[in-house]
mmCIF file of C-alpha atoms and ligand atoms in Angstrom:
data_model
loop_
_atom_site.group_PDB
_atom_site.id
_atom_site.type_symbol
_atom_site.label_atom_id
_atom_site.label_comp_id
_atom_site.label_asym_id
_atom_site.label_seq_id
_atom_site.Cartn_x
_atom_site.Cartn_y
_atom_site.Cartn_z
ATOM 1 C CA UNK N 50 -28.661 -4.601 5.762
ATOM 2 C CA UNK N 51 -31.136 -2.731 3.298
ATOM 3 C CA UNK N 52 -32.328 -5.770 0.276
ATOM 4 C CA UNK N 53 -30.495 -3.856 -2.497
ATOM 5 C CA UNK N 54 -27.444 -2.737 -1.035
ATOM 6 C CA UNK N 55 -26.879 -6.649 -0.016
ATOM 7 C CA UNK N 56 -27.841 -7.430 -3.134
ATOM 8 C CA UNK N 57 -25.301 -5.030 -4.657
ATOM 9 C CA UNK N 58 -22.592 -6.437 -2.496
ATOM 10 C CA UNK N 59 -23.957 -9.824 -3.484
ATOM 11 C CA UNK N 60 -22.976 -9.259 -7.616
ATOM 12 C CA UNK N 61 -19.797 -6.771 -6.767
ATOM 13 C CA UNK N 62 -18.499 -10.235 -4.563
ATOM 14 C CA UNK N 63 -20.145 -13.203 -7.245
ATOM 15 C CA UNK N 64 -16.702 -14.243 -8.783
ATOM 16 C CA UNK N 65 -15.307 -15.172 -5.589
ATOM 17 C CA UNK N 66 -18.356 -16.614 -4.587
ATOM 18 C CA UNK N 67 -19.260 -18.543 -7.616
ATOM 19 C CA UNK N 68 -15.828 -20.150 -7.411
ATOM 20 C CA UNK N 69 -15.930 -20.606 -3.287
ATOM 21 C CA UNK N 70 -19.044 -22.453 -2.887
ATOM 22 C CA UNK N 71 -18.278 -24.616 -5.863
ATOM 23 C CA UNK N 72 -15.833 -25.869 -3.622
ATOM 24 C CA UNK N 73 -17.224 -26.179 -0.851
ATOM 25 C CA UNK N 74 -20.073 -28.068 -1.398
ATOM 26 C CA UNK N 75 -17.667 -31.099 -2.881
ATOM 27 C CA UNK N 76 -16.822 -33.238 -0.686
ATOM 28 C CA UNK N 77 -13.938 -32.620 0.769
ATOM 29 C CA UNK N 78 -10.350 -34.771 0.123
ATOM 30 C CA UNK N 79 -7.314 -33.912 -0.470
ATOM 31 C CA UNK N 80 -7.318 -32.418 -4.154
ATOM 32 C CA UNK N 81 -10.445 -30.426 -3.440
ATOM 33 C CA UNK N 82 -9.219 -28.698 -0.119
ATOM 34 C CA UNK N 83 -6.007 -28.136 -2.131
ATOM 35 C CA UNK N 84 -8.155 -26.107 -4.658
ATOM 36 C CA UNK N 85 -9.828 -24.535 -2.354
ATOM 37 C CA UNK N 86 -7.403 -23.039 -0.331
ATOM 38 C CA UNK N 87 -5.465 -22.146 -4.097
ATOM 39 C CA UNK N 88 -8.997 -20.295 -4.707
ATOM 40 C CA UNK N 89 -9.127 -18.334 -1.318
ATOM 41 C CA UNK N 90 -5.436 -17.438 -1.754
ATOM 42 C CA UNK N 91 -6.673 -16.100 -4.782
ATOM 43 C CA UNK N 92 -8.983 -14.194 -3.629
ATOM 44 C CA UNK N 93 -6.951 -12.377 -1.333
ATOM 45 C CA UNK N 94 -7.874 -13.813 2.039
ATOM 46 C CA UNK N 95 -4.314 -15.062 2.815
ATOM 47 C CA UNK N 96 -2.548 -17.764 4.222
ATOM 48 C CA UNK N 97 -3.733 -17.948 7.506
ATOM 49 C CA UNK N 98 -7.164 -17.060 7.106
ATOM 50 C CA UNK N 99 -7.123 -19.966 4.275
ATOM 51 C CA UNK N 100 -5.713 -22.450 5.431
ATOM 52 C CA UNK N 101 -8.109 -21.994 8.472
ATOM 53 C CA UNK N 102 -11.325 -22.074 5.992
ATOM 54 C CA UNK N 103 -10.079 -25.161 4.235
ATOM 55 C CA UNK N 104 -9.433 -26.754 7.945
ATOM 56 C CA UNK N 105 -13.374 -25.840 8.895
ATOM 57 C CA UNK N 106 -14.384 -27.229 5.692
ATOM 58 C CA UNK N 107 -13.088 -30.737 5.699
ATOM 59 C CA UNK N 108 -13.697 -30.894 9.548
ATOM 60 C CA UNK N 109 -17.389 -29.800 8.665
ATOM 61 C CA UNK N 110 -17.130 -32.208 5.561
ATOM 62 C CA UNK N 111 -15.906 -35.350 8.270
ATOM 63 C CA UNK N 112 -18.808 -34.877 10.361
ATOM 64 C CA UNK N 113 -21.744 -37.067 10.007
ATOM 65 C CA UNK N 114 -24.228 -35.484 7.859
ATOM 66 C CA UNK N 115 -27.600 -36.134 9.994
ATOM 67 C CA UNK N 116 -25.214 -34.869 13.608
ATOM 68 C CA UNK N 117 -23.343 -31.469 11.734
ATOM 69 C CA UNK N 118 -23.779 -28.873 13.117
ATOM 70 C CA UNK N 119 -22.972 -26.623 10.076
ATOM 71 C CA UNK N 120 -22.479 -26.811 6.521
ATOM 72 C CA UNK N 121 -19.139 -26.091 5.092
ATOM 73 C CA UNK N 122 -19.816 -23.038 3.750
ATOM 74 C CA UNK N 123 -21.655 -21.962 7.244
ATOM 75 C CA UNK N 124 -18.368 -23.401 8.534
ATOM 76 C CA UNK N 125 -16.271 -21.348 6.374
ATOM 77 C CA UNK N 126 -18.604 -18.150 7.256
ATOM 78 C CA UNK N 127 -18.378 -18.799 11.026
ATOM 79 C CA UNK N 128 -14.314 -18.341 9.951
ATOM 80 C CA UNK N 129 -14.700 -15.227 7.948
ATOM 81 C CA UNK N 130 -16.959 -13.277 10.582
ATOM 82 C CA UNK N 131 -14.009 -14.687 13.697
ATOM 83 C CA UNK N 132 -11.547 -13.033 11.534
ATOM 84 C CA UNK N 133 -13.494 -9.810 10.748
ATOM 85 C CA UNK N 134 -12.935 -9.365 14.502
ATOM 86 C CA UNK N 135 -16.596 -11.324 14.930
ATOM 87 C CA UNK N 136 -20.523 -10.307 14.610
ATOM 88 C CA UNK N 137 -21.234 -7.367 16.797
ATOM 89 C CA UNK N 138 -20.380 -3.799 14.872
ATOM 90 C CA UNK N 139 -17.835 -1.788 15.989
ATOM 91 C CA UNK N 140 -19.760 1.125 16.497
ATOM 92 C CA UNK N 141 -18.485 4.685 17.706
ATOM 93 C CA UNK N 142 -19.968 6.692 20.045
ATOM 94 C CA UNK N 143 -20.478 10.339 20.766
ATOM 95 C CA UNK N 144 -18.483 11.560 23.253
ATOM 96 C CA UNK N 145 -16.646 14.526 22.106
ATOM 97 C CA UNK N 146 -19.188 17.021 20.307
ATOM 98 C CA UNK N 147 -17.779 17.610 17.427
ATOM 99 C CA UNK N 148 -16.659 14.400 16.838
ATOM 100 C CA UNK N 149 -13.712 14.819 14.288
ATOM 101 C CA UNK N 150 -13.590 11.860 11.985
ATOM 102 C CA UNK N 151 -10.952 12.391 9.365
ATOM 103 C CA UNK N 152 -10.484 10.077 6.460
ATOM 104 C CA UNK N 153 -7.244 8.976 4.508
ATOM 105 C CA UNK N 154 -6.377 6.905 1.765
ATOM 106 C CA UNK N 155 -4.281 7.380 -1.972
ATOM 107 C CA UNK N 156 -6.012 8.908 -5.121
ATOM 108 C CA UNK N 157 -8.564 7.404 -6.286
ATOM 109 C CA UNK N 158 -9.613 5.253 -2.987
ATOM 110 C CA UNK N 159 -13.228 6.877 -2.724
ATOM 111 C CA UNK N 160 -12.864 9.226 0.288
ATOM 112 C CA UNK N 161 -14.297 12.400 -1.400
ATOM 113 C CA UNK N 162 -17.082 10.161 -1.856
ATOM 114 C CA UNK N 163 -17.277 9.230 0.738
ATOM 115 C CA UNK N 164 -17.055 12.123 3.167
ATOM 116 C CA UNK N 165 -20.400 13.083 1.873
ATOM 117 C CA UNK N 166 -21.840 9.607 2.248
ATOM 118 C CA UNK N 167 -20.987 9.929 5.786
ATOM 119 C CA UNK N 168 -22.958 13.445 5.830
ATOM 120 C CA UNK N 169 -25.401 11.692 4.552
ATOM 121 C CA UNK N 170 -26.084 9.351 6.005
ATOM 122 C CA UNK N 171 -25.550 11.161 9.292
ATOM 123 C CA UNK N 172 -27.714 13.769 8.212
ATOM 124 C CA UNK N 173 -30.659 11.211 8.589
ATOM 125 C CA UNK N 174 -29.884 10.952 12.370
ATOM 126 C CA UNK N 175 -30.473 14.226 12.457
ATOM 127 C CA UNK N 176 -26.481 15.159 13.840
ATOM 128 C CA UNK N 177 -24.976 17.659 11.897
ATOM 129 C CA UNK N 178 -22.207 17.655 9.874
ATOM 130 C CA UNK N 179 -19.661 19.351 8.578
ATOM 131 C CA UNK N 180 -17.465 18.783 5.523
ATOM 132 C CA UNK N 181 -13.540 19.662 5.555
ATOM 133 C CA UNK N 182 -11.710 20.060 1.962
ATOM 134 C CA UNK N 183 -8.199 19.374 3.048
ATOM 135 C CA UNK N 184 -7.410 18.253 0.465
ATOM 136 C CA UNK N 185 -6.178 21.250 -0.860
ATOM 137 C CA UNK N 186 -3.131 19.705 -2.731
ATOM 138 C CA UNK N 187 -5.893 19.209 -6.620
ATOM 139 C CA UNK N 188 -7.820 22.252 -7.003
ATOM 140 C CA UNK N 189 -10.880 19.632 -7.970
ATOM 141 C CA UNK N 190 -11.165 17.905 -4.719
ATOM 142 C CA UNK N 191 -12.682 21.178 -3.328
ATOM 143 C CA UNK N 192 -14.453 21.802 -5.709
ATOM 144 C CA UNK N 193 -15.829 18.363 -5.966
ATOM 145 C CA UNK N 194 -16.525 17.674 -2.009
ATOM 146 C CA UNK N 195 -18.163 21.925 -2.235
ATOM 147 C CA UNK N 196 -20.420 20.184 -5.106
ATOM 148 C CA UNK N 197 -21.801 17.472 -2.996
ATOM 149 C CA UNK N 198 -22.114 19.786 0.093
ATOM 150 C CA UNK N 199 -24.305 21.940 -1.952
ATOM 151 C CA UNK N 200 -26.267 18.679 -3.187
ATOM 152 C CA UNK N 201 -26.455 17.131 0.145
ATOM 153 C CA UNK N 202 -26.975 20.630 1.915
ATOM 154 C CA UNK N 203 -24.129 20.049 4.330
ATOM 155 C CA UNK N 204 -21.577 22.558 5.624
ATOM 156 C CA UNK N 205 -18.022 23.639 4.327
ATOM 157 C CA UNK N 206 -14.899 24.470 5.096
ATOM 158 C CA UNK N 207 -11.392 24.785 2.889
ATOM 159 C CA UNK N 208 -8.910 26.456 1.528
ATOM 160 C CA UNK N 209 -7.550 27.751 -1.673
ATOM 161 C CA UNK N 210 -5.888 25.117 -3.880
ATOM 162 C CA UNK N 211 -2.385 24.619 -2.887
ATOM 163 C CA UNK N 212 -3.226 25.903 0.758
ATOM 164 C CA UNK N 213 -2.291 24.548 3.845
ATOM 165 C CA UNK N 214 -4.350 21.135 4.695
ATOM 166 C CA UNK N 215 -3.118 21.813 8.208
ATOM 167 C CA UNK N 216 -4.981 25.336 8.817
ATOM 168 C CA UNK N 217 -7.788 23.971 6.512
ATOM 169 C CA UNK N 218 -8.356 21.125 8.799
ATOM 170 C CA UNK N 219 -7.501 23.571 11.515
ATOM 171 C CA UNK N 220 -10.447 26.114 10.468
ATOM 172 C CA UNK N 221 -13.411 23.518 9.598
ATOM 173 C CA UNK N 222 -12.986 22.446 13.099
ATOM 174 C CA UNK N 223 -13.498 25.314 14.728
ATOM 175 C CA UNK N 224 -16.355 26.152 12.713
ATOM 176 C CA UNK N 225 -17.766 22.774 13.572
ATOM 177 C CA UNK N 226 -17.070 23.226 17.681
ATOM 178 C CA UNK N 227 -18.118 27.307 17.193
ATOM 179 C CA UNK N 228 -21.311 25.463 15.542
ATOM 180 C CA UNK N 229 -22.127 23.628 17.507
ATOM 181 C CA UNK N 230 -22.438 20.585 14.342
ATOM 182 C CA UNK N 231 -22.293 17.188 15.597
ATOM 183 C CA UNK N 232 -19.235 15.900 13.203
ATOM 184 C CA UNK N 233 -16.734 17.049 11.305
ATOM 185 C CA UNK N 234 -15.587 14.774 8.407
ATOM 186 C CA UNK N 235 -11.946 15.799 7.317
ATOM 187 C CA UNK N 236 -11.354 14.904 3.771
ATOM 188 C CA UNK N 237 -7.118 14.172 3.258
ATOM 189 C CA UNK N 238 -4.988 14.241 0.554
ATOM 190 C CA UNK N 239 -4.607 10.780 -1.456
ATOM 191 C CA UNK N 240 -0.638 12.487 -3.099
ATOM 192 C CA UNK N 241 1.805 14.649 -2.483
ATOM 193 C CA UNK N 242 5.624 15.211 -4.121
ATOM 194 C CA UNK N 243 6.316 12.230 -2.564
ATOM 195 C CA UNK N 244 5.029 9.487 -0.365
ATOM 196 C CA UNK N 245 6.821 11.054 2.885
ATOM 197 C CA UNK N 246 5.335 13.876 1.901
ATOM 198 C CA UNK N 247 1.936 12.822 1.954
ATOM 199 C CA UNK N 248 2.715 10.543 5.576
ATOM 200 C CA UNK N 249 4.365 14.186 7.443
ATOM 201 C CA UNK N 250 1.667 15.913 5.499
ATOM 202 C CA UNK N 251 -1.154 13.634 7.742
ATOM 203 C CA UNK N 252 0.882 13.061 10.756
ATOM 204 C CA UNK N 253 0.293 17.655 10.326
ATOM 205 C CA UNK N 254 -2.762 17.417 9.966
ATOM 206 C CA UNK N 255 -3.309 14.490 13.121
ATOM 207 C CA UNK N 256 -1.517 17.494 15.434
ATOM 208 C CA UNK N 257 -2.826 20.941 14.136
ATOM 209 C CA UNK N 258 -6.259 19.311 14.627
ATOM 210 C CA UNK N 259 -5.603 18.231 18.236
ATOM 211 C CA UNK N 260 -4.512 21.927 19.246
ATOM 212 C CA UNK N 261 -8.035 22.792 17.341
ATOM 213 C CA UNK N 262 -10.316 20.684 19.605
ATOM 214 C CA UNK N 263 -8.893 18.048 22.448
ATOM 215 C CA UNK N 264 -9.088 15.078 21.508
ATOM 216 C CA UNK N 265 -9.292 15.362 17.391
ATOM 217 C CA UNK N 266 -9.408 13.878 15.648
ATOM 218 C CA UNK N 267 -10.994 11.347 17.087
ATOM 219 C CA UNK N 268 -11.130 8.262 14.440
ATOM 220 C CA UNK N 269 -8.824 8.365 11.843
ATOM 221 C CA UNK N 270 -10.651 5.824 9.579
ATOM 222 C CA UNK N 271 -8.460 4.618 6.091
ATOM 223 C CA UNK N 272 -10.634 4.581 2.325
ATOM 224 C CA UNK N 273 -9.657 1.428 0.838
ATOM 225 C CA UNK N 274 -10.450 0.746 -3.065
ATOM 226 C CA UNK N 275 -12.160 -2.867 -1.952
ATOM 227 C CA UNK N 276 -11.082 -3.951 -6.225
ATOM 228 C CA UNK N 277 -7.041 -3.671 -5.489
ATOM 229 C CA UNK N 278 -7.463 -6.574 -3.746
ATOM 230 C CA UNK N 279 -3.627 -7.788 -1.882
ATOM 231 C CA UNK N 280 -2.458 -4.846 -3.504
ATOM 232 C CA UNK N 281 -3.719 -2.578 -0.733
ATOM 233 C CA UNK N 282 -2.256 -4.750 2.495
ATOM 234 C CA UNK N 283 1.059 -2.673 2.068
ATOM 235 C CA UNK N 284 -0.905 0.553 1.684
ATOM 236 C CA UNK N 285 -2.880 -0.292 4.760
ATOM 237 C CA UNK N 286 0.288 -1.115 6.708
ATOM 238 C CA UNK N 287 2.175 2.725 5.672
ATOM 239 C CA UNK N 288 -0.910 4.514 6.855
ATOM 240 C CA UNK N 289 -0.861 2.800 9.987
ATOM 241 C CA UNK N 290 1.952 3.149 11.154
ATOM 242 C CA UNK N 291 1.850 6.827 10.066
ATOM 243 C CA UNK N 292 -0.696 7.573 11.555
ATOM 244 C CA UNK N 293 -2.832 5.072 13.904
ATOM 245 C CA UNK N 294 -5.826 3.717 11.929
ATOM 246 C CA UNK N 295 -9.248 3.792 13.963
ATOM 247 C CA UNK N 296 -10.958 2.311 11.200
ATOM 248 C CA UNK N 297 -11.602 0.985 7.738
ATOM 249 C CA UNK N 298 -14.051 1.791 5.010
ATOM 250 C CA UNK N 299 -14.445 -0.316 1.610
ATOM 251 C CA UNK N 300 -15.545 1.480 -1.292
ATOM 252 C CA UNK N 301 -15.877 -0.117 -4.370
ATOM 253 C CA UNK N 302 -17.604 -3.923 -3.668
ATOM 254 C CA UNK N 303 -19.539 -3.219 -6.211
ATOM 255 C CA UNK N 304 -17.882 -3.705 -8.980
ATOM 256 C CA UNK N 305 -15.365 -6.851 -9.800
ATOM 257 C CA UNK N 306 -14.365 -6.837 -5.900
ATOM 258 C CA UNK N 307 -11.758 -8.563 -4.387
ATOM 259 C CA UNK N 308 -13.407 -8.940 -1.212
ATOM 260 C CA UNK N 309 -10.859 -11.537 0.264
ATOM 261 C CA UNK N 310 -8.180 -8.593 1.014
ATOM 262 C CA UNK N 311 -10.684 -7.290 3.230
ATOM 263 C CA UNK N 312 -10.018 -9.839 5.608
ATOM 264 C CA UNK N 313 -6.666 -9.738 5.104
ATOM 265 C CA UNK N 314 -6.345 -6.642 6.490
ATOM 266 C CA UNK N 315 -8.622 -6.357 9.587
ATOM 267 C CA UNK N 316 -6.411 -9.166 10.389
ATOM 268 C CA UNK N 317 -3.115 -7.556 9.663
ATOM 269 C CA UNK N 318 -3.650 -4.430 11.069
ATOM 270 C CA UNK N 319 -6.686 -5.555 13.982
ATOM 271 C CA UNK N 320 -8.008 -1.937 12.522
ATOM 272 C CA UNK N 321 -12.011 -2.836 12.365
ATOM 273 C CA UNK N 322 -14.635 -2.735 9.567
ATOM 274 C CA UNK N 323 -16.738 0.865 9.477
ATOM 275 C CA UNK N 324 -18.098 0.961 6.856
ATOM 276 C CA UNK N 325 -18.819 -0.293 3.558
ATOM 277 C CA UNK N 326 -19.760 1.200 -0.101
ATOM 278 C CA UNK N 327 -21.133 -0.242 -3.235
ATOM 279 C CA UNK N 328 -21.513 2.576 -5.105
ATOM 280 C CA UNK N 329 -22.166 6.297 -5.694
ATOM 281 C CA UNK N 330 -24.908 8.030 -4.361
ATOM 282 C CA UNK N 331 -25.416 8.577 -0.994
ATOM 283 C CA UNK N 332 -27.268 5.955 0.767
ATOM 284 C CA UNK N 333 -24.581 3.392 -0.832
ATOM 285 C CA UNK N 334 -22.379 3.442 2.296
ATOM 286 C CA UNK N 335 -23.461 1.291 5.266
ATOM 287 C CA UNK N 336 -22.235 -0.109 8.417
ATOM 288 C CA UNK N 337 -19.705 -3.599 8.281
ATOM 289 C CA UNK N 338 -21.914 -6.453 8.383
ATOM 290 C CA UNK N 339 -19.419 -9.036 9.032
ATOM 291 C CA UNK N 340 -21.774 -12.033 8.746
ATOM 292 C CA UNK N 341 -23.434 -10.554 5.606
ATOM 293 C CA UNK N 342 -19.731 -9.957 4.359
ATOM 294 C CA UNK N 343 -19.605 -13.259 5.291
ATOM 295 C CA UNK N 344 -22.950 -14.948 3.572
ATOM 296 C CA UNK N 345 -22.067 -12.469 0.097
ATOM 297 C CA UNK N 346 -18.741 -13.777 0.057
ATOM 298 C CA UNK N 347 -19.309 -17.352 0.100
ATOM 299 C CA UNK N 348 -22.566 -17.048 -2.215
ATOM 300 C CA UNK N 349 -25.045 -18.209 0.965
ATOM 301 C CA UNK N 350 -28.023 -16.561 2.030
ATOM 302 C CA UNK N 351 -28.244 -13.146 3.774
HETATM 303 N N1 LIG T 641 -18.496 1.932 -8.333
HETATM 304 C C1 LIG T 641 -18.232 2.916 -7.136
HETATM 305 N N2 LIG T 641 -17.346 3.929 -7.544
HETATM 306 C C2 LIG T 641 -17.497 4.194 -6.156
HETATM 307 C C3 LIG T 641 -17.114 4.135 -5.418
HETATM 308 N N3 LIG T 641 -16.750 5.043 -4.239
HETATM 309 C C4 LIG T 641 -16.202 5.789 -4.920
HETATM 310 N N4 LIG T 641 -16.719 5.375 -6.189
HETATM 311 C C5 LIG T 641 -15.908 6.208 -6.706
HETATM 312 O O1 LIG T 641 -14.507 7.113 -7.424
HETATM 313 C C6 LIG T 641 -13.982 7.740 -8.258
HETATM 314 C C7 LIG T 641 -13.276 8.460 -7.392
HETATM 315 O O2 LIG T 641 -13.882 8.273 -5.779
HETATM 316 P P1 LIG T 641 -13.257 10.005 -4.946
HETATM 317 O O3 LIG T 641 -14.212 10.152 -3.877
HETATM 318 O O4 LIG T 641 -13.163 10.974 -5.635
HETATM 319 O O5 LIG T 641 -11.646 9.718 -4.556
HETATM 320 P P2 LIG T 641 -10.957 10.339 -3.650
HETATM 321 O O6 LIG T 641 -9.707 10.716 -4.361
HETATM 322 O O7 LIG T 641 -9.711 9.235 -2.558
HETATM 323 O O8 LIG T 641 -11.314 11.540 -2.808
HETATM 324 C C8 LIG T 641 -15.646 8.111 -7.836
HETATM 325 O O9 LIG T 641 -15.362 8.244 -9.782
HETATM 326 C C9 LIG T 641 -16.164 7.613 -7.169
HETATM 327 O O10 LIG T 641 -17.455 8.106 -7.863
HETATM 328 C C10 LIG T 641 -18.434 3.012 -4.592
HETATM 329 O O11 LIG T 641 -18.440 2.399 -3.843
HETATM 330 N N5 LIG T 641 -18.448 1.678 -5.911
HETATM 331 MG MG1 LIG T 642 -10.897 13.624 -2.499
#
């Protein structure tokens, strides 16, 4: 990860890191093990991972210091990396052209900003992107995406406020095919009249997108606000059950992030984190690196 990015991630996770690092640095008796477990639960790691981290730290403390393979913190980091699916980043291969990426998530999670950041990142790699402004529920949403598209010089296809989001998705994907774009990114709505409405609408976007381009959408990524902690777990489950997610993007890990929830969600859903966001600028989104994340949340050096 780029230097500034890692620093921002570290500072976002510093509250968790300080508390946990202090506890890991003390020999682990029953009391401090319980304190560590409570601290991990409070940081939203969930009971399973919290228990495993404590067990790994205890085992590392028990081993003779000279013979120890890993410090208690390193042992804890290894547990987190494993819970996140391992060290190798999840990559996606462009077999389809265009590859269609659908972004989902509740209002304010960071979908529109993330769509723009992804277009910028892939643009830097000389992959042409087209943005589909499928959040027609709010007029401002389409304008926000168009403003980003202007700023980044990326193509955008949208519809009038109140237009059928699935029809906009269809048009965007068709335009992506006709213009031989590499990637189409669909920005969707996070709120409708009811949750049932929203999920039905998203399922319709999926169905209609497949009619515009066989195999699309190739990815369905849920954008999650990293400052919400455990509250986002239930939300993630609802989206996953509705459309079957293929990845997660966690934003706002720069603020006062509750990073443990990311581990709990990955475990619960079995879906990998693809990118994380640590700010509002295009370069503030980076591919997820489980080891760098585990080290940040435990206050270890990169
Ligand atoms: N600090 C911070 N703010 C972010 C990040 N990602 C998005 N935001 C901000 O969160 C707010 C909501 O983002 P938006 O993309 O409009 O969310 P949407 O409703 O899901 O489309 C905006 O003010 C964004 O600038 C991030 O990684 N860090
Ligand atoms: Mg939006």
